[in-house]
Coordinates of C-alpha atoms in Angstrom, one line a residue:
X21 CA -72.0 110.6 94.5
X22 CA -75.1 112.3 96.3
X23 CA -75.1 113.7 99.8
X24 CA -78.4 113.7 101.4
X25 CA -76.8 116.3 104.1
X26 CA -75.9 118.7 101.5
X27 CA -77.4 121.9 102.1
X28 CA -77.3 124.2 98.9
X29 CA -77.0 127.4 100.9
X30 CA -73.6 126.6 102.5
X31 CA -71.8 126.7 99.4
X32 CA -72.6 130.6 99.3
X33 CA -71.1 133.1 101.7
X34 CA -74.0 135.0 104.1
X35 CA -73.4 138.2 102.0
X36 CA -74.1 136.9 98.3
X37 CA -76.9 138.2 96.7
X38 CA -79.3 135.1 95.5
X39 CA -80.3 135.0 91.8
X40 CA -83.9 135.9 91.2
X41 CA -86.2 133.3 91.3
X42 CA -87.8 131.8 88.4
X43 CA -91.0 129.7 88.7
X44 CA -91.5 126.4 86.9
X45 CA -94.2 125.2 85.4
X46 CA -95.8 122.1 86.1
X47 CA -95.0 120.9 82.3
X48 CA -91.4 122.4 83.3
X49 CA -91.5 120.2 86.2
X50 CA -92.2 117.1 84.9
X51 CA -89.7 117.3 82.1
X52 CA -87.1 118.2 84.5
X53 CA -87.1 115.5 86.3
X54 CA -87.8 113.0 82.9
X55 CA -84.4 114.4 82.0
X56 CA -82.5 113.9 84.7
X57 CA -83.3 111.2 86.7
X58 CA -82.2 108.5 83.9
X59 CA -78.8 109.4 82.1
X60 CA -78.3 106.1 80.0
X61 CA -75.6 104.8 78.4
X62 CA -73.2 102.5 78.6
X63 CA -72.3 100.9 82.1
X64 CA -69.2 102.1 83.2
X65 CA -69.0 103.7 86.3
X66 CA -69.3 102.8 90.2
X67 CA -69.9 104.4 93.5
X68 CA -70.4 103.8 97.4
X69 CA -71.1 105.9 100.1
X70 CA -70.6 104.4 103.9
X71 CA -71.7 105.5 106.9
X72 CA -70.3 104.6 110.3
X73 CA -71.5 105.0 113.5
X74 CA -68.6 106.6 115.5
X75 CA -68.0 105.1 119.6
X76 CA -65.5 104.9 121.8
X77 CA -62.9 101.9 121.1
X78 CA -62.9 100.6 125.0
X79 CA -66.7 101.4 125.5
X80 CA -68.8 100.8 122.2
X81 CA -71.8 100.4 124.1
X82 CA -72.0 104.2 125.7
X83 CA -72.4 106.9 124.1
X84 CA -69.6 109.7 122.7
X85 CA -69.8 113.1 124.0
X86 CA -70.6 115.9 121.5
X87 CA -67.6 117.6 122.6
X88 CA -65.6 114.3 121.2
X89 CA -67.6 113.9 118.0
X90 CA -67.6 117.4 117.2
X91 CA -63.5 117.0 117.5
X92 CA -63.2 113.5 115.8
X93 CA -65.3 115.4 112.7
X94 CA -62.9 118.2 112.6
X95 CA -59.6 115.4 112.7
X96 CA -61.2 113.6 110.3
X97 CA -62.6 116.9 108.0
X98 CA -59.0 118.1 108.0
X99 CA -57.5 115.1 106.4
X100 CA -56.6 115.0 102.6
X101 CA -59.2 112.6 101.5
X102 CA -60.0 111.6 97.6
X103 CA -63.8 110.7 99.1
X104 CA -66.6 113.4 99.8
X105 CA -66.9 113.7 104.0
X106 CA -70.2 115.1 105.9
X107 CA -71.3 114.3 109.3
X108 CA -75.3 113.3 109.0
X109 CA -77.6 114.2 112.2
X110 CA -77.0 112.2 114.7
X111 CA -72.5 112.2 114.5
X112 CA -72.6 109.5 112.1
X113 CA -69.3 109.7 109.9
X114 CA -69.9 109.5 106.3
X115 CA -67.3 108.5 103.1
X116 CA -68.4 108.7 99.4
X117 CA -65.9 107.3 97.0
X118 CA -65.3 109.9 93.6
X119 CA -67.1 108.1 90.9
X120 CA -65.0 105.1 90.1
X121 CA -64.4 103.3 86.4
X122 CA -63.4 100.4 88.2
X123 CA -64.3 98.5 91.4
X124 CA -60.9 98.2 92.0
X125 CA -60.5 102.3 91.7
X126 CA -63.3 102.9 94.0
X127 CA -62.4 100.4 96.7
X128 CA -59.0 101.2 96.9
X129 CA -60.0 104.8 97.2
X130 CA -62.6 104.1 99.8
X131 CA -60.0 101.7 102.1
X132 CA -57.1 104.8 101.3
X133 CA -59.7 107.1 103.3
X134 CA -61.1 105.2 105.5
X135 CA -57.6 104.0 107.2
X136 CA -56.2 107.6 107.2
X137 CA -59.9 108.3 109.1
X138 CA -59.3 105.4 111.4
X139 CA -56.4 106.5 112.7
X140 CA -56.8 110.0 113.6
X141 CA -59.9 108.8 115.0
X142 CA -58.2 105.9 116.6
X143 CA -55.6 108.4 118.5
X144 CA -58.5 110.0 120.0
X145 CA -59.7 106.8 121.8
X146 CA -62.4 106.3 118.9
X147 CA -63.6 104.2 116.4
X148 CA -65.8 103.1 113.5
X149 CA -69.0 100.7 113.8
X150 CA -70.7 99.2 110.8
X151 CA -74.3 98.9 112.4
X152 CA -77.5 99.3 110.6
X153 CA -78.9 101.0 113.6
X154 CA -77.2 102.7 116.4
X155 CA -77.9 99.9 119.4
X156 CA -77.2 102.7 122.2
X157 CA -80.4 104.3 122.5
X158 CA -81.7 107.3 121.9
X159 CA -79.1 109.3 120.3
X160 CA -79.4 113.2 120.3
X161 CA -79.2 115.4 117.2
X162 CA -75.7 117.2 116.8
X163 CA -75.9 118.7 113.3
X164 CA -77.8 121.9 113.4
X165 CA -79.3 123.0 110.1
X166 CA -82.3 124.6 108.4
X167 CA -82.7 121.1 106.6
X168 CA -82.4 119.0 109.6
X169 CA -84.6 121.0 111.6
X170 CA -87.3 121.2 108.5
X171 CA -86.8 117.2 108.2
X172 CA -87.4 116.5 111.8
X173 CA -90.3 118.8 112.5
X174 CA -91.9 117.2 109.0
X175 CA -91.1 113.4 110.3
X176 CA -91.9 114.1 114.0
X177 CA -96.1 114.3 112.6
X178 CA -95.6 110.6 111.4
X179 CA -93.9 108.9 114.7
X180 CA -90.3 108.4 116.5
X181 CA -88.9 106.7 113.3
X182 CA -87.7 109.7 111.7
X183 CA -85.5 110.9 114.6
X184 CA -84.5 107.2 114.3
X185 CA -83.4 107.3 110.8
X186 CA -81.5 110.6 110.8
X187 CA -79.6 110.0 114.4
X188 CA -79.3 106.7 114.7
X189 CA -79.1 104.5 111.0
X190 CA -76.4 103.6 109.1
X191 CA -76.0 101.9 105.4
X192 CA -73.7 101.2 102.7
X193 CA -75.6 102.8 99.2
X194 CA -74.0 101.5 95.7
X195 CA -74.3 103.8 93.0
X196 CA -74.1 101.8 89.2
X197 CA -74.6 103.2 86.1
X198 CA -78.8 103.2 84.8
X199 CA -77.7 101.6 81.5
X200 CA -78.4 101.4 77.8
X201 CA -81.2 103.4 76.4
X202 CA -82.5 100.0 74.8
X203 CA -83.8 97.0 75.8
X204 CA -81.7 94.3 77.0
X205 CA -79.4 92.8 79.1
X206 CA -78.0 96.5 80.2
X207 CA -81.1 98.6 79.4
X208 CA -82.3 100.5 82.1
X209 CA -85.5 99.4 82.3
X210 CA -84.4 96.0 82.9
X211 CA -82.1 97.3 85.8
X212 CA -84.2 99.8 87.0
X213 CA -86.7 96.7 87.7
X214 CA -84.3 94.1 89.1
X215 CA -82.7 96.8 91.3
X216 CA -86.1 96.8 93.1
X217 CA -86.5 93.1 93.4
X218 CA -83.1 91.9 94.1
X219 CA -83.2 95.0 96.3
X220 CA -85.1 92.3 98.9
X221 CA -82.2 90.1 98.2
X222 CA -79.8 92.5 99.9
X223 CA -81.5 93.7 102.2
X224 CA -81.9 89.9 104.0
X225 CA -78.4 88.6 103.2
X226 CA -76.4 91.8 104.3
X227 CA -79.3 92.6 107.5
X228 CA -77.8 93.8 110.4
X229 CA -79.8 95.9 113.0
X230 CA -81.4 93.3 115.0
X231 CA -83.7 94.4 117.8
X232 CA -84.7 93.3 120.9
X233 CA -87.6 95.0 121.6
X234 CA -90.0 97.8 120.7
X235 CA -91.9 97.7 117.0
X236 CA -89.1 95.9 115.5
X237 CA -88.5 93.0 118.0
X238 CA -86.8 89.9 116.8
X239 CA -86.8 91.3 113.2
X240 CA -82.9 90.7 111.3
X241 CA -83.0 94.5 110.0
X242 CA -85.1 97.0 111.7
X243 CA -83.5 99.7 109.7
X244 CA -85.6 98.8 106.7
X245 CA -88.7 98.1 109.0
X246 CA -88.1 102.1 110.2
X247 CA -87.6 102.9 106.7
X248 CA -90.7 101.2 105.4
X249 CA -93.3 103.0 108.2
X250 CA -91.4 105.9 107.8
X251 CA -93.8 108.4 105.7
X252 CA -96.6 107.7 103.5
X253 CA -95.0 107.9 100.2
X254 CA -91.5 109.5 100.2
X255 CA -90.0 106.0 101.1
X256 CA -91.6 104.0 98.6
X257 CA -90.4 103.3 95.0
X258 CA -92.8 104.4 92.1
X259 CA -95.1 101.5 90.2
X260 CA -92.7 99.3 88.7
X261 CA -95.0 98.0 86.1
X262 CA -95.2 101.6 84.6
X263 CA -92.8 103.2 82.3
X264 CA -89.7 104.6 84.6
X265 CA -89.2 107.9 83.6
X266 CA -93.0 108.4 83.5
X267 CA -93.5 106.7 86.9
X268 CA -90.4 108.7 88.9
X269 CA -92.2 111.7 87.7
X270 CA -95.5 111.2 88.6
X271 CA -94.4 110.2 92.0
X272 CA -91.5 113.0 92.8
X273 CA -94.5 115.7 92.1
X274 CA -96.7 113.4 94.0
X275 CA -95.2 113.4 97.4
X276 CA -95.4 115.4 100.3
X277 CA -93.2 118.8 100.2
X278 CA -91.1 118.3 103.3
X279 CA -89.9 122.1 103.5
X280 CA -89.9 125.4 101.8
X281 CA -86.5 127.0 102.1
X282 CA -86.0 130.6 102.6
X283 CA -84.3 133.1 100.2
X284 CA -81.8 135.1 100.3
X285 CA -79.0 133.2 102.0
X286 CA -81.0 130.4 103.2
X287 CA -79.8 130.1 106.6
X288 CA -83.5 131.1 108.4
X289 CA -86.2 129.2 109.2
X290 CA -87.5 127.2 106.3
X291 CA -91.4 126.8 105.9
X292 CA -92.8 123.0 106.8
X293 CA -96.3 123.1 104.6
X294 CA -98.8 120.4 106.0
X295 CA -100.5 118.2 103.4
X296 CA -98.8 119.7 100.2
X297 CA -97.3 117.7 97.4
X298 CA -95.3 119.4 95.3
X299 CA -97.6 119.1 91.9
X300 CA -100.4 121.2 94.9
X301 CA -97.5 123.6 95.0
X302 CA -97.2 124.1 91.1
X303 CA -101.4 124.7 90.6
X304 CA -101.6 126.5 93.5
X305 CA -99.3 129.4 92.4
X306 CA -99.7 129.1 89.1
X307 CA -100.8 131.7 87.0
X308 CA -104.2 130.4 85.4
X309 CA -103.2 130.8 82.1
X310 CA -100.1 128.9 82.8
X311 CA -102.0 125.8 83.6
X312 CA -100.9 123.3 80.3
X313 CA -104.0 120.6 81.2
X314 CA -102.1 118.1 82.1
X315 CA -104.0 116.4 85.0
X316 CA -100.6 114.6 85.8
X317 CA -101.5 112.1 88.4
X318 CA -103.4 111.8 92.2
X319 CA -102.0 115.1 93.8
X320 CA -101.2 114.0 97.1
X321 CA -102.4 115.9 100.3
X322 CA -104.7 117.8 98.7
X323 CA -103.1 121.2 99.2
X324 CA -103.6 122.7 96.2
X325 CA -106.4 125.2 94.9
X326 CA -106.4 128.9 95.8
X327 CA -107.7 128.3 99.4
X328 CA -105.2 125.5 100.1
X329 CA -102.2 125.7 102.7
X330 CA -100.2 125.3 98.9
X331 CA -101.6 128.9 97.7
X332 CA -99.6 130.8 101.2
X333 CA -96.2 129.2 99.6
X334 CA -94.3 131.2 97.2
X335 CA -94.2 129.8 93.7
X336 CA -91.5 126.8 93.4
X337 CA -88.2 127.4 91.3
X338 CA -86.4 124.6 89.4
X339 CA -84.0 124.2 92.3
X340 CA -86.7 123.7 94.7
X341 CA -87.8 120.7 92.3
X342 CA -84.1 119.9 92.5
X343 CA -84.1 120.2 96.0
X344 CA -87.5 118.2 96.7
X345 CA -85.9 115.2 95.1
X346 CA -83.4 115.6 97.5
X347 CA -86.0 114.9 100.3
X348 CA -87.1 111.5 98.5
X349 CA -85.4 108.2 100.0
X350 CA -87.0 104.9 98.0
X351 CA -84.7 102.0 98.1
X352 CA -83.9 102.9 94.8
X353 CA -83.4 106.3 93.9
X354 CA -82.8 107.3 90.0
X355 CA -80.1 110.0 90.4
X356 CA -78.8 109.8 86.5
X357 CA -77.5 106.6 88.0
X358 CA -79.3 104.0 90.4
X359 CA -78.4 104.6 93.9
X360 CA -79.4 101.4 95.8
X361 CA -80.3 102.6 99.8
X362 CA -81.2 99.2 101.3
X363 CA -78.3 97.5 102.2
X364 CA -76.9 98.2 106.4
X365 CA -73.9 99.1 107.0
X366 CA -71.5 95.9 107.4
X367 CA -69.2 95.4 110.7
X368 CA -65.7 94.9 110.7
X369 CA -63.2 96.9 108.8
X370 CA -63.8 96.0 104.9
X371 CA -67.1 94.3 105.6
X372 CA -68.6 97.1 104.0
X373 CA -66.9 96.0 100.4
X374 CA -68.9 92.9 100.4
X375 CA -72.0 94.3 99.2
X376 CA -70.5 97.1 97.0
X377 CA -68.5 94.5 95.2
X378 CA -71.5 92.0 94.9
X379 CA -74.2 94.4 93.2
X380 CA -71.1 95.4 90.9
X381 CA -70.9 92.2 89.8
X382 CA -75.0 91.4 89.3
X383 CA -75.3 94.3 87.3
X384 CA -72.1 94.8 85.2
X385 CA -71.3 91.8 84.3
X386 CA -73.1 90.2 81.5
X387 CA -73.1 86.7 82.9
X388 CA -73.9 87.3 86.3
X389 CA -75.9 90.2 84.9
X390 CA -78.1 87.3 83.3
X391 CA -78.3 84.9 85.9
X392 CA -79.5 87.7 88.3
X393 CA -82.2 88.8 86.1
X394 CA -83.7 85.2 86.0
X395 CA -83.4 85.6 89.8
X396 CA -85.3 89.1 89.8
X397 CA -88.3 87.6 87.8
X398 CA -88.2 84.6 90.5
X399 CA -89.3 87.1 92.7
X400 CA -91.7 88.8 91.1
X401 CA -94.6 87.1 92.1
X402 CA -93.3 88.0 96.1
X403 CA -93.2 91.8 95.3
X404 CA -96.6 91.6 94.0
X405 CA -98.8 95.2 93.3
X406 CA -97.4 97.0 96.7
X407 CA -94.4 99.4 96.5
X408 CA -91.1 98.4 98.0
X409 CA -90.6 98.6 101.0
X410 CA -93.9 97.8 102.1
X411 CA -95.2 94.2 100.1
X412 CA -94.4 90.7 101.1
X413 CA -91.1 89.9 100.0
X414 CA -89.0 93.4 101.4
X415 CA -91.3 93.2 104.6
X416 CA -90.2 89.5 105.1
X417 CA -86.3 90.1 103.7
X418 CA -86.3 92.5 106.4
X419 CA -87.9 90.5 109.1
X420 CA -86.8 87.2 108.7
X421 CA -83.8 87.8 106.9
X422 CA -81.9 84.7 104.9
X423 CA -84.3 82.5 107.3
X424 CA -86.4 83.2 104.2
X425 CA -86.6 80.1 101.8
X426 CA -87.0 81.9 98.9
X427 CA -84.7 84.6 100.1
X428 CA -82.4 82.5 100.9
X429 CA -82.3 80.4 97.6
X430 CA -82.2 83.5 95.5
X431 CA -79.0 84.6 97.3
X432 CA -77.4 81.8 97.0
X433 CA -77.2 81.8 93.0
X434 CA -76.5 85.4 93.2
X435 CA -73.6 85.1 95.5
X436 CA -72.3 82.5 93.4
X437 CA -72.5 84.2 90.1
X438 CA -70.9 87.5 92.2
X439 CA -67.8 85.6 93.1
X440 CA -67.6 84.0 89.4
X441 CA -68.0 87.4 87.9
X442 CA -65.7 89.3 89.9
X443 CA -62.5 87.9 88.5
X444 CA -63.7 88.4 84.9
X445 CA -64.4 92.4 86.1
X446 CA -60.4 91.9 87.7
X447 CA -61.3 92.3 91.2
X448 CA -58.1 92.1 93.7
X449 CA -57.4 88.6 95.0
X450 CA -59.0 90.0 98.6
X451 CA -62.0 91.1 97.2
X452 CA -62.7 87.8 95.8
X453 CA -61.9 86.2 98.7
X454 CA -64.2 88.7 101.1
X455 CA -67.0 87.9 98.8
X456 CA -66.5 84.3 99.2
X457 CA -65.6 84.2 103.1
X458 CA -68.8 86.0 103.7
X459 CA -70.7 84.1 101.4
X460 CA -69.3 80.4 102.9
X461 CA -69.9 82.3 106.4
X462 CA -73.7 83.2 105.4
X463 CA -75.0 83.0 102.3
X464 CA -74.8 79.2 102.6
X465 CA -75.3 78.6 105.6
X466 CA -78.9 81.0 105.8
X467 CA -77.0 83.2 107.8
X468 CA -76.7 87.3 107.9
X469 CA -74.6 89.6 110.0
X470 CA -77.3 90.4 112.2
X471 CA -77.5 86.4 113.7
X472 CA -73.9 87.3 115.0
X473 CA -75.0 90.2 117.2
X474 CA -77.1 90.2 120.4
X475 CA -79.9 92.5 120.1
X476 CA -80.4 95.7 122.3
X477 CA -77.3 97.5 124.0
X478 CA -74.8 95.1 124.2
X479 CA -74.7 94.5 120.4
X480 CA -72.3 97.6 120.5
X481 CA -69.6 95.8 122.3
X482 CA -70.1 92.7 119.4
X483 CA -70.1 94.8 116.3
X484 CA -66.2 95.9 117.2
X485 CA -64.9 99.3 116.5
X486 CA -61.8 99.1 113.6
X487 CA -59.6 101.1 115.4
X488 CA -56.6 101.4 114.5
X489 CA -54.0 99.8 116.6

């Protein structure tokens, strides 16, 4: 599955020549990212990514010195894990399973790696803490990167959230299969859609980053509130109404380009263009007989023509298209697959299965598959014209969480189709029964994770560590 910390320049050594650049066009553009950002077929395959907050097993409420985070990384980096590791800004640990067949296969992966994490951590006096957001305070930055740097200078012009998000945020993301070419049950248009409004679903039954105080107070998942304010479009999911391919198009070449990287290794400074969406980019250094006529949509910050900040850039390459999309974070983001962002990461030690085996179940089993459709279209009307995260029913999932009526209905029929499906998909006897604990614990009762948790500092010492003892 993806890495959002992946940074394309480390996988060459300093001294490696760079192939030559080759521009794209903007016709080149938009059919690159047609062809990739749907691969449909059959639903077969499953993925999570977790990250953890990492804090120190007697005092989870203080913070962990870099010179302990930087070692825990390297004890943990130096283990024979099956999952992909990387460390994201702020420390936080990060685990994402191989691409699974089953959800059996990718759990059992995922609980192999994290225990062999947990205790080399846990020898070291550490631990792991599902927490949406970091309740400690303000957390410093300890990965230094062209990327990060680029990211946080580009975020810093829109507020605080951004250093928020990259230091101090944590999730579980579920990666499932975009579907059948055509229509139905499994089609991925159909799936592509109820991702996006059962995405509001998730985000209130699994919340859990209550604040105390600040622009966020008394909400059940600030993470998504920082999410939603975070940028003017590259948090936002593309019209659903319009046809997907068509729409993630128009709005990846739409958006703000967060950073130009340099050539040659690509360890320098990388460029942080004001105001310049990528389609500015294309026109702007485009040759003019180049142009094809499409007028492809808004533009974005207006960057473009030949006395534009866009016309100073060099011109883009495919892998700075490849790149760019890199930089986009809607809930849902069409990798080939559907990568579902929304969901906080879960306390306790398997907590964090709960969710990955629920949306399994919702959207590869046919049954559940159906009932959660009639769900989605229930909730239609909430989601109304405005882009997730921003309308009615994610600003209220994410507020009010499960205390939600129609929030709170919806997940209940879900949850119960989940734990009648997963048996049928031949889940393990303890993931039915973690589905079904947490949904007696919550689900019926209009309850989420973050209603166990004090808001503000102390919630650190509630969320527990899993260390191993």
């Amino acid at each position: 599955m993806h890495q959002d910390s992946t940074d394309p320049s480390a996988a060459r050594s300093p001294g490696d020549p760079s192939p030559a650049p080759s521009p794209i066009s903007e016709a080149g553009a938009e059919d690159l990212v047609r062809g990739i950002c749907f691969k449909t077929g059959p639903p077969r395959i499953l993925g999570a990514e977790l990250e953890w907050l990492v804090v120190d097993a007697e005092r989870p409420g203080e913070l962990v010195s870099p010179e302990r985070l930087n070692a825990a990384h390297d004890a943990a980096r130096a283990l024979p894990l099956r999952s992909g590791f990387s460390i994201e800004p702020g420390g936080q640990l990060e685990l994402s399973s191989a691409p699974a067949s089953s959800l059996t296969e990718c759990l059992d992966g995922l609980r192999t790696d994290l225990a062999a994490v947990r205790s080399a951590l846990g020898s070291m006096g550490l631990g792991l803490q599902g927490s949406g957001c970091d309740p400690r305070g303000a957390v410093p930055r300890l990965v230094e990167s062209p990327r990060y740097d680029a990211m946080e200078s580009y975020l810093d012009r829109s507020g605080p959230g951004g250093r928020a998000m990259m230091r101090a945020s944590a999730s579980v993301q579920v990666c499932v299969d975009a579907g059948f070419e055509e229509p139905g049950p499994f089609g991925y248009g159909r799936r592509w859609r109820m991702a996006h409004l059962l995405g509001a679903v998730f985000v209130s039954a699994f919340a859990n980053s209550p604040e105390a105080s600040g622009r966020y107070a008394g909400w059940r998942c600030a993470r998504q509130g920082i999410w939603g304010d975070l940028d003017a479009r590259r948090t936002l999911a593309p019209p659903l109404d319009a046809e997907p391919r068509a729409a993630w198009a128009g709005h990846a070449l739409d958006t703000e380009v967060m950073c130009v990287r340099s050539h040659g290794d690509g360890r320098g400074a990388w460029a942080v263009p004001r105001g310049v969406t990528f389609r500015d980019w294309l026109r702007a250094t485009a040759a003019p007989d180049s142009r094809d006529g499409r007028d492809g949509g808004a533009g974005g910050g207006g960057g473009g023509g030949p006395a534009g900040p866009a016309a100073t850039l060099r011109p883009p390459t495919a892998e700075d298209l490849e790149y760019h999309l890199t930089t986009l974070f809607p809930p849902v983001r069409p990798r080939g697959h559907l990568e579902l962002r929304m969901i906080d990461a879960q306390p306790g030690d398997d907590g964090w299965l709960v969710p990955v085996a629920v949306v399994h179940a919702l959207f590869d089993d046919p049954e559940a598959a159906e009932t959660a459709y009639r769900v989605a279209k229930g909730l239609a009307d909430g989601y109304g014209p405005q882009a997730a995260p921003r309308n009615r029913l994610w600003r209220s999932a994410a507020r009010f969480g499960p205390a939600d009526p129609e929030l709170r209905a919806a997940a209940a029929v879900c949850f119960r189709a989940a734990v009648e499906a997963l048996p049928r998909l031949g889940a393990a006897t303890y993931v039915v029964d973690a589905v079904g604990g947490f949904t007696d614990r919550y689900v019926r009762r209009g309850r989420c994770p973050a209603d166990d948790r004090p808001p503000g500092p102390e919630a650190g010492a509630a969320a527990g560590t899993g260390v191993a003892r």
